[in-house]
Amino acid sequence: KNEVEQSPQNLTAQEGEFITINCSYSVGISALHWLQQHPGGGIVSLFMLSSGKKKHGRLIATINIQEKHSSLHITASHPRDSAVYICAVRRGAQKLVFGQGTRLTINP
Amino acid sequence: GAGVSQTPSNKVTEKGKYVELRCDPISGHTALYWYRQSLGQGPEFLIYFQGTGAADDSGLPNDRFFAVRPEGSVSTLKIQRTERGDSAVYLCASSVGTSRSTDTQYFGPGTRLTVL
C-alpha cells in the first residue's frame, strides 16, 4: 500500500463545478503539499499545509492531522484548471513522498 | 529570476548506454533533489543534496544510478548501462535548504529519458 493515496485518479467535470480531490496518508509528516502539473512536466507548488486551511483565489486546501487526510477544492472550475494535481507529504526535514496524482479535466 | 533548469529536455538512448542529466538550481539554493516520474505515476524520490554532499540517497534504485554536485550548485545525475525500465521523466527541484517544514521546493521542467 502506498504511503500517500489520492482519489479520484481521474476526474472530469463541467466548467463551473465545485471540485474536490482527496489525499490520505499513513505516515507521520511534518507538512503536506499540493502541487499542480501541466502537460510537459512542469510542477508548481500550490499549497504547503501543516494544519487547518489555506485559500488562494479559487483554490482551498484543508488538512486534518488526526485523520491523516487532506482535501484540495476548486471553486467555479475553469478549463484552464485542467492538470494533474499531486499530493505530497514531507517526511522529516526534506524528503517528499508523492501520491500518484489526480488527472482533472474541466470541459467548457 | 531564473528558475530551476534541466538539460537536455529530452534524451533518447539505447539500452546499455551511459547518460548524464543536468540540473541548474535556483541561485543560492543549498538543497537540491532528484525525482523520477514514470508514466501515470507521481514522482519518486531519488536523492537529496545539502550543499555538495548527498544527505539522503535512499531512493536510488541500484548502483547504476549516481549523482554528484561537486561545487554545491549544478548537479548531474548519471545512469550507467541504461535499461528500458529507466525510461521516465527525471525531475530536479531546489530549495533554500532550511530544516523547517516550510522550505518550498521549486521544480524544473524535467528531462524525459527514453531508453530504446
PDB file of C-alpha atoms in Angstrom:
ATOM      1  CA  LYS A   1       0.000   0.000   0.000  1.00  0.00           C
ATOM      2  CA  ASN A   2       1.322   3.447  -0.935  1.00  0.00           C
ATOM      3  CA  GLU A   3       2.086   5.826   1.889  1.00  0.00           C
ATOM      4  CA  VAL A   4       0.099   8.533   0.077  1.00  0.00           C
ATOM      5  CA  GLU A   5      -3.184   7.724  -1.665  1.00  0.00           C
ATOM      6  CA  GLN A   6      -5.205  10.131  -3.780  1.00  0.00           C
ATOM      7  CA  SER A   7      -8.748   9.890  -5.018  1.00  0.00           C
ATOM      8  CA  PRO A   8     -10.124  10.005  -7.552  1.00  0.00           C
ATOM      9  CA  GLN A   9      -7.379   9.078 -10.018  1.00  0.00           C
ATOM     10  CA  ASN A  10      -9.279  10.775 -12.834  1.00  0.00           C
ATOM     11  CA  LEU A  11     -11.967  13.439 -12.649  1.00  0.00           C
ATOM     12  CA  THR A  12     -13.898  15.048 -15.477  1.00  0.00           C
ATOM     13  CA  ALA A  13     -16.285  17.906 -14.755  1.00  0.00           C
ATOM     14  CA  GLN A  14     -18.067  20.761 -16.462  1.00  0.00           C
ATOM     15  CA  GLU A  15     -16.914  24.344 -16.229  1.00  0.00           C
ATOM     16  CA  GLY A  16     -18.227  25.997 -13.078  1.00  0.00           C
ATOM     17  CA  GLU A  17     -18.462  22.852 -10.976  1.00  0.00           C
ATOM     18  CA  PHE A  18     -17.015  22.588  -7.472  1.00  0.00           C
ATOM     19  CA  ILE A  19     -14.114  20.152  -7.454  1.00  0.00           C
ATOM     20  CA  THR A  20     -12.751  18.091  -4.556  1.00  0.00           C
ATOM     21  CA  ILE A  21      -9.620  15.965  -4.653  1.00  0.00           C
ATOM     22  CA  ASN A  22      -8.727  13.863  -1.628  1.00  0.00           C
ATOM     23  CA  CYS A  23      -5.428  12.733  -0.161  1.00  0.00           C
ATOM     24  CA  SER A  24      -4.870  10.229   2.626  1.00  0.00           C
ATOM     25  CA  TYR A  25      -1.532   9.316   4.120  1.00  0.00           C
ATOM     26  CA  SER A  26      -0.398   6.644   6.516  1.00  0.00           C
ATOM     27  CA  VAL A  27       2.827   8.039   7.977  1.00  0.00           C
ATOM     28  CA  GLY A  28       3.878  10.846  10.271  1.00  0.00           C
ATOM     29  CA  ILE A  29       4.510  14.052   8.406  1.00  0.00           C
ATOM     30  CA  SER A  30       5.881  17.499   9.039  1.00  0.00           C
ATOM     31  CA  ALA A  31       3.943  19.126   6.176  1.00  0.00           C
ATOM     32  CA  LEU A  32       1.692  18.310   3.224  1.00  0.00           C
ATOM     33  CA  HIS A  33       1.969  19.851  -0.220  1.00  0.00           C
ATOM     34  CA  TRP A  34      -0.463  20.199  -3.071  1.00  0.00           C
ATOM     35  CA  LEU A  35       1.216  20.508  -6.456  1.00  0.00           C
ATOM     36  CA  GLN A  36      -0.067  21.153  -9.964  1.00  0.00           C
ATOM     37  CA  GLN A  37       1.493  19.532 -13.014  1.00  0.00           C
ATOM     38  CA  HIS A  38       0.639  20.634 -16.530  1.00  0.00           C
ATOM     39  CA  PRO A  39       1.302  18.593 -19.663  1.00  0.00           C
ATOM     40  CA  GLY A  40       5.008  18.718 -20.423  1.00  0.00           C
ATOM     41  CA  GLY A  41       6.023  18.065 -16.849  1.00  0.00           C
ATOM     42  CA  GLY A  42       6.286  21.443 -15.109  1.00  0.00           C
ATOM     43  CA  ILE A  43       5.326  21.195 -11.437  1.00  0.00           C
ATOM     44  CA  VAL A  44       4.146  24.179  -9.438  1.00  0.00           C
ATOM     45  CA  SER A  45       3.623  24.224  -5.708  1.00  0.00           C
ATOM     46  CA  LEU A  46       0.090  25.350  -4.810  1.00  0.00           C
ATOM     47  CA  PHE A  47      -0.026  24.945  -1.048  1.00  0.00           C
ATOM     48  CA  MET A  48       2.016  23.780   1.881  1.00  0.00           C
ATOM     49  CA  LEU A  49      -0.005  22.851   4.965  1.00  0.00           C
ATOM     50  CA  SER A  50       0.788  21.609   8.414  1.00  0.00           C
ATOM     51  CA  SER A  51      -2.621  22.353   9.937  1.00  0.00           C
ATOM     52  CA  GLY A  52      -6.005  23.914   9.223  1.00  0.00           C
ATOM     53  CA  LYS A  53      -6.896  25.512   5.941  1.00  0.00           C
ATOM     54  CA  LYS A  54      -5.382  27.743   3.282  1.00  0.00           C
ATOM     55  CA  LYS A  55      -7.043  29.663   0.447  1.00  0.00           C
ATOM     56  CA  HIS A  56      -5.582  31.173  -2.687  1.00  0.00           C
ATOM     57  CA  GLY A  57      -8.011  32.561  -5.217  1.00  0.00           C
ATOM     58  CA  ARG A  58     -10.415  29.774  -6.195  1.00  0.00           C
ATOM     59  CA  LEU A  59      -8.274  27.092  -4.545  1.00  0.00           C
ATOM     60  CA  ILE A  60      -8.776  25.900  -0.976  1.00  0.00           C
ATOM     61  CA  ALA A  61      -6.726  23.264   0.821  1.00  0.00           C
ATOM     62  CA  THR A  62      -7.570  21.686   4.150  1.00  0.00           C
ATOM     63  CA  ILE A  63      -5.814  19.164   6.334  1.00  0.00           C
ATOM     64  CA  ASN A  64      -6.941  17.042   9.280  1.00  0.00           C
ATOM     65  CA  ILE A  65      -3.817  15.834  11.045  1.00  0.00           C
ATOM     66  CA  GLN A  66      -5.681  13.421  13.348  1.00  0.00           C
ATOM     67  CA  GLU A  67      -7.400  11.715  10.433  1.00  0.00           C
ATOM     68  CA  LYS A  68      -4.304  11.919   8.175  1.00  0.00           C
ATOM     69  CA  HIS A  69      -6.390  13.420   5.397  1.00  0.00           C
ATOM     70  CA  SER A  70      -6.265  16.479   3.186  1.00  0.00           C
ATOM     71  CA  SER A  71      -8.549  17.867   0.511  1.00  0.00           C
ATOM     72  CA  LEU A  72      -7.999  20.277  -2.347  1.00  0.00           C
ATOM     73  CA  HIS A  73     -11.064  22.179  -3.520  1.00  0.00           C
ATOM     74  CA  ILE A  74     -11.517  24.265  -6.644  1.00  0.00           C
ATOM     75  CA  THR A  75     -14.494  26.601  -6.803  1.00  0.00           C
ATOM     76  CA  ALA A  76     -16.006  27.808 -10.094  1.00  0.00           C
ATOM     77  CA  SER A  77     -13.753  25.457 -12.066  1.00  0.00           C
ATOM     78  CA  HIS A  78     -12.432  26.550 -15.449  1.00  0.00           C
ATOM     79  CA  PRO A  79     -10.883  24.637 -18.358  1.00  0.00           C
ATOM     80  CA  ARG A  80      -7.502  26.189 -17.516  1.00  0.00           C
ATOM     81  CA  ASP A  81      -7.639  24.288 -14.214  1.00  0.00           C
ATOM     82  CA  SER A  82      -7.191  21.070 -16.206  1.00  0.00           C
ATOM     83  CA  ALA A  83      -3.977  19.488 -14.978  1.00  0.00           C
ATOM     84  CA  VAL A  84      -2.675  16.709 -12.749  1.00  0.00           C
ATOM     85  CA  TYR A  85      -2.905  17.564  -9.061  1.00  0.00           C
ATOM     86  CA  ILE A  86      -0.426  15.821  -6.801  1.00  0.00           C
ATOM     87  CA  CYS A  87      -0.427  15.470  -3.046  1.00  0.00           C
ATOM     88  CA  ALA A  88       2.986  15.078  -1.391  1.00  0.00           C
ATOM     89  CA  VAL A  89       3.940  14.684   2.229  1.00  0.00           C
ATOM     90  CA  ARG A  90       7.169  15.788   3.807  1.00  0.00           C
ATOM     91  CA  ARG A  91       8.904  13.091   5.842  1.00  0.00           C
ATOM     92  CA  GLY A  92      11.471  14.504   8.177  1.00  0.00           C
ATOM     93  CA  ALA A  93      13.289  17.656   7.191  1.00  0.00           C
ATOM     94  CA  GLN A  94      13.264  17.433   3.419  1.00  0.00           C
ATOM     95  CA  LYS A  95      12.157  14.223   1.718  1.00  0.00           C
ATOM     96  CA  LEU A  96       8.836  14.342  -0.173  1.00  0.00           C
ATOM     97  CA  VAL A  97       6.677  11.280  -0.770  1.00  0.00           C
ATOM     98  CA  PHE A  98       4.148  11.757  -3.559  1.00  0.00           C
ATOM     99  CA  GLY A  99       0.724  10.414  -4.334  1.00  0.00           C
ATOM    100  CA  GLN A 100       0.028   9.097  -7.800  1.00  0.00           C
ATOM    101  CA  GLY A 101      -1.792  12.239  -8.856  1.00  0.00           C
ATOM    102  CA  THR A 102      -5.346  13.093  -9.902  1.00  0.00           C
ATOM    103  CA  ARG A 103      -5.910  13.974 -13.540  1.00  0.00           C
ATOM    104  CA  LEU A 104      -8.522  16.735 -13.695  1.00  0.00           C
ATOM    105  CA  THR A 105     -10.265  17.680 -16.930  1.00  0.00           C
ATOM    106  CA  ILE A 106     -12.672  20.603 -16.977  1.00  0.00           C
ATOM    107  CA  ASN A 107     -14.832  20.766 -20.087  1.00  0.00           C
ATOM    108  CA  PRO A 108     -16.239  24.070 -21.319  1.00  0.00           C
TER     109      PRO A 108
ATOM    110  CA  GLY B   1      14.535  35.494 -11.662  1.00  0.00           C
ATOM    111  CA  ALA B   2      15.624  32.254 -13.314  1.00  0.00           C
ATOM    112  CA  GLY B   3      14.017  29.086 -12.076  1.00  0.00           C
ATOM    113  CA  VAL B   4      15.382  25.566 -11.980  1.00  0.00           C
ATOM    114  CA  SER B   5      16.600  24.468 -15.386  1.00  0.00           C
ATOM    115  CA  GLN B   6      17.315  20.976 -16.655  1.00  0.00           C
ATOM    116  CA  THR B   7      19.134  19.780 -19.737  1.00  0.00           C
ATOM    117  CA  PRO B   8      18.506  18.104 -22.022  1.00  0.00           C
ATOM    118  CA  SER B   9      14.726  18.360 -22.137  1.00  0.00           C
ATOM    119  CA  ASN B  10      14.574  15.050 -23.992  1.00  0.00           C
ATOM    120  CA  LYS B  11      17.099  12.245 -24.245  1.00  0.00           C
ATOM    121  CA  VAL B  12      16.747   9.115 -26.333  1.00  0.00           C
ATOM    122  CA  THR B  13      19.361   6.443 -25.859  1.00  0.00           C
ATOM    123  CA  GLU B  14      19.901   2.777 -26.495  1.00  0.00           C
ATOM    124  CA  LYS B  15      19.847   0.051 -23.891  1.00  0.00           C
ATOM    125  CA  GLY B  16      23.245  -0.322 -22.277  1.00  0.00           C
ATOM    126  CA  LYS B  17      24.422   3.229 -22.908  1.00  0.00           C
ATOM    127  CA  TYR B  18      25.528   5.789 -20.323  1.00  0.00           C
ATOM    128  CA  VAL B  19      23.586   9.049 -19.847  1.00  0.00           C
ATOM    129  CA  GLU B  20      24.057  12.228 -17.864  1.00  0.00           C
ATOM    130  CA  LEU B  21      21.243  14.558 -16.898  1.00  0.00           C
ATOM    131  CA  ARG B  22      21.987  18.061 -15.672  1.00  0.00           C
ATOM    132  CA  CYS B  23      20.195  20.305 -13.206  1.00  0.00           C
ATOM    133  CA  ASP B  24      20.858  24.001 -12.570  1.00  0.00           C
ATOM    134  CA  PRO B  25      19.146  25.021  -9.329  1.00  0.00           C
ATOM    135  CA  ILE B  26      17.948  28.453  -8.365  1.00  0.00           C
ATOM    136  CA  SER B  27      20.927  30.585  -7.397  1.00  0.00           C
ATOM    137  CA  GLY B  28      21.576  30.458  -3.673  1.00  0.00           C
ATOM    138  CA  HIS B  29      19.560  27.312  -3.042  1.00  0.00           C
ATOM    139  CA  THR B  30      21.639  24.897  -0.992  1.00  0.00           C
ATOM    140  CA  ALA B  31      19.247  21.950  -1.221  1.00  0.00           C
ATOM    141  CA  LEU B  32      18.780  20.002  -4.455  1.00  0.00           C
ATOM    142  CA  TYR B  33      16.577  16.989  -5.119  1.00  0.00           C
ATOM    143  CA  TRP B  34      16.247  14.443  -7.889  1.00  0.00           C
ATOM    144  CA  TYR B  35      12.958  12.637  -8.519  1.00  0.00           C
ATOM    145  CA  ARG B  36      11.842  10.145 -11.149  1.00  0.00           C
ATOM    146  CA  GLN B  37       8.330  10.098 -12.578  1.00  0.00           C
ATOM    147  CA  SER B  38       7.094   7.137 -14.589  1.00  0.00           C
ATOM    148  CA  LEU B  39       4.116   7.499 -16.902  1.00  0.00           C
ATOM    149  CA  GLY B  40       0.878   7.923 -14.984  1.00  0.00           C
ATOM    150  CA  GLN B  41       2.587   7.942 -11.603  1.00  0.00           C
ATOM    151  CA  GLY B  42       3.607  10.538  -9.069  1.00  0.00           C
ATOM    152  CA  PRO B  43       7.285  11.414  -8.717  1.00  0.00           C
ATOM    153  CA  GLU B  44       9.525   9.156  -6.649  1.00  0.00           C
ATOM    154  CA  PHE B  45      12.383  10.456  -4.566  1.00  0.00           C
ATOM    155  CA  LEU B  46      15.883   9.521  -5.716  1.00  0.00           C
ATOM    156  CA  ILE B  47      18.447  11.644  -3.876  1.00  0.00           C
ATOM    157  CA  TYR B  48      18.780  14.870  -1.910  1.00  0.00           C
ATOM    158  CA  PHE B  49      21.850  17.101  -1.656  1.00  0.00           C
ATOM    159  CA  GLN B  50      22.575  19.651   1.022  1.00  0.00           C
ATOM    160  CA  GLY B  51      25.452  21.646  -0.405  1.00  0.00           C
ATOM    161  CA  THR B  52      27.952  19.315  -2.030  1.00  0.00           C
ATOM    162  CA  GLY B  53      27.060  16.217  -0.068  1.00  0.00           C
ATOM    163  CA  ALA B  54      24.313  13.684  -0.617  1.00  0.00           C
ATOM    164  CA  ALA B  55      22.267  13.918   2.578  1.00  0.00           C
ATOM    165  CA  ASP B  56      19.867  11.143   1.560  1.00  0.00           C
ATOM    166  CA  ASP B  57      20.393   8.779  -1.367  1.00  0.00           C
ATOM    167  CA  SER B  58      17.947   6.150  -0.188  1.00  0.00           C
ATOM    168  CA  GLY B  59      15.817   6.466  -3.327  1.00  0.00           C
ATOM    169  CA  LEU B  60      18.483   5.497  -5.852  1.00  0.00           C
ATOM    170  CA  PRO B  61      17.208   2.195  -7.245  1.00  0.00           C
ATOM    171  CA  ASN B  62      20.585   0.490  -7.711  1.00  0.00           C
ATOM    172  CA  ASP B  63      24.275   1.149  -8.221  1.00  0.00           C
ATOM    173  CA  ARG B  64      23.766   2.074 -11.884  1.00  0.00           C
ATOM    174  CA  PHE B  65      22.475   5.412 -10.638  1.00  0.00           C
ATOM    175  CA  PHE B  66      24.819   8.039  -9.246  1.00  0.00           C
ATOM    176  CA  ALA B  67      24.561  11.784  -8.721  1.00  0.00           C
ATOM    177  CA  VAL B  68      27.104  14.482  -7.973  1.00  0.00           C
ATOM    178  CA  ARG B  69      27.083  18.127  -7.013  1.00  0.00           C
ATOM    179  CA  PRO B  70      30.780  18.984  -6.789  1.00  0.00           C
ATOM    180  CA  GLU B  71      30.529  22.727  -6.202  1.00  0.00           C
ATOM    181  CA  GLY B  72      27.216  22.841  -4.398  1.00  0.00           C
ATOM    182  CA  SER B  73      25.316  24.267  -7.359  1.00  0.00           C
ATOM    183  CA  VAL B  74      24.862  22.307 -10.592  1.00  0.00           C
ATOM    184  CA  SER B  75      24.102  18.619 -10.190  1.00  0.00           C
ATOM    185  CA  THR B  76      24.475  15.741 -12.621  1.00  0.00           C
ATOM    186  CA  LEU B  77      22.507  12.508 -12.430  1.00  0.00           C
ATOM    187  CA  LYS B  78      24.418   9.688 -14.079  1.00  0.00           C
ATOM    188  CA  ILE B  79      22.904   6.419 -15.231  1.00  0.00           C
ATOM    189  CA  GLN B  80      25.148   3.577 -16.367  1.00  0.00           C
ATOM    190  CA  ARG B  81      24.142   0.621 -18.535  1.00  0.00           C
ATOM    191  CA  THR B  82      20.685   2.054 -19.105  1.00  0.00           C
ATOM    192  CA  GLU B  83      17.713  -0.299 -19.192  1.00  0.00           C
ATOM    193  CA  ARG B  84      14.295   0.157 -20.792  1.00  0.00           C
ATOM    194  CA  GLY B  85      12.792   0.416 -17.302  1.00  0.00           C
ATOM    195  CA  ASP B  86      14.817   3.570 -16.695  1.00  0.00           C
ATOM    196  CA  SER B  87      12.578   5.415 -19.169  1.00  0.00           C
ATOM    197  CA  ALA B  88      10.848   8.174 -17.221  1.00  0.00           C
ATOM    198  CA  VAL B  89      10.824  11.903 -16.632  1.00  0.00           C
ATOM    199  CA  TYR B  90      13.645  12.876 -14.282  1.00  0.00           C
ATOM    200  CA  LEU B  91      12.730  15.913 -12.224  1.00  0.00           C
ATOM    201  CA  CYS B  92      15.057  18.177 -10.312  1.00  0.00           C
ATOM    202  CA  ALA B  93      13.994  20.578  -7.564  1.00  0.00           C
ATOM    203  CA  SER B  94      15.810  23.030  -5.348  1.00  0.00           C
ATOM    204  CA  SER B  95      15.036  24.844  -2.125  1.00  0.00           C
ATOM    205  CA  VAL B  96      16.671  27.352   0.171  1.00  0.00           C
ATOM    206  CA  GLY B  97      17.690  24.455   2.347  1.00  0.00           C
ATOM    207  CA  THR B  98      16.465  25.252   5.817  1.00  0.00           C
ATOM    208  CA  SER B  99      15.413  22.381   8.010  1.00  0.00           C
ATOM    209  CA  ARG B 100      11.996  23.910   8.506  1.00  0.00           C
ATOM    210  CA  SER B 101       8.976  22.179   7.056  1.00  0.00           C
ATOM    211  CA  THR B 102       8.122  25.442   5.286  1.00  0.00           C
ATOM    212  CA  ASP B 103      11.103  25.116   2.928  1.00  0.00           C
ATOM    213  CA  THR B 104       9.400  25.161  -0.501  1.00  0.00           C
ATOM    214  CA  GLN B 105      10.820  23.051  -3.317  1.00  0.00           C
ATOM    215  CA  TYR B 106      10.861  24.598  -6.794  1.00  0.00           C
ATOM    216  CA  PHE B 107      10.758  22.129  -9.659  1.00  0.00           C
ATOM    217  CA  GLY B 108      12.471  22.157 -13.015  1.00  0.00           C
ATOM    218  CA  PRO B 109      10.699  21.154 -16.238  1.00  0.00           C
ATOM    219  CA  GLY B 110      12.234  17.688 -16.211  1.00  0.00           C
ATOM    220  CA  THR B 111      14.242  15.572 -18.630  1.00  0.00           C
ATOM    221  CA  ARG B 112      12.291  12.924 -20.491  1.00  0.00           C
ATOM    222  CA  LEU B 113      14.563   9.887 -20.854  1.00  0.00           C
ATOM    223  CA  THR B 114      13.642   7.181 -23.332  1.00  0.00           C
ATOM    224  CA  VAL B 115      15.704   4.003 -23.447  1.00  0.00           C
ATOM    225  CA  LEU B 116      15.122   2.001 -26.620  1.00  0.00           C
TER     226      LEU B 116
END
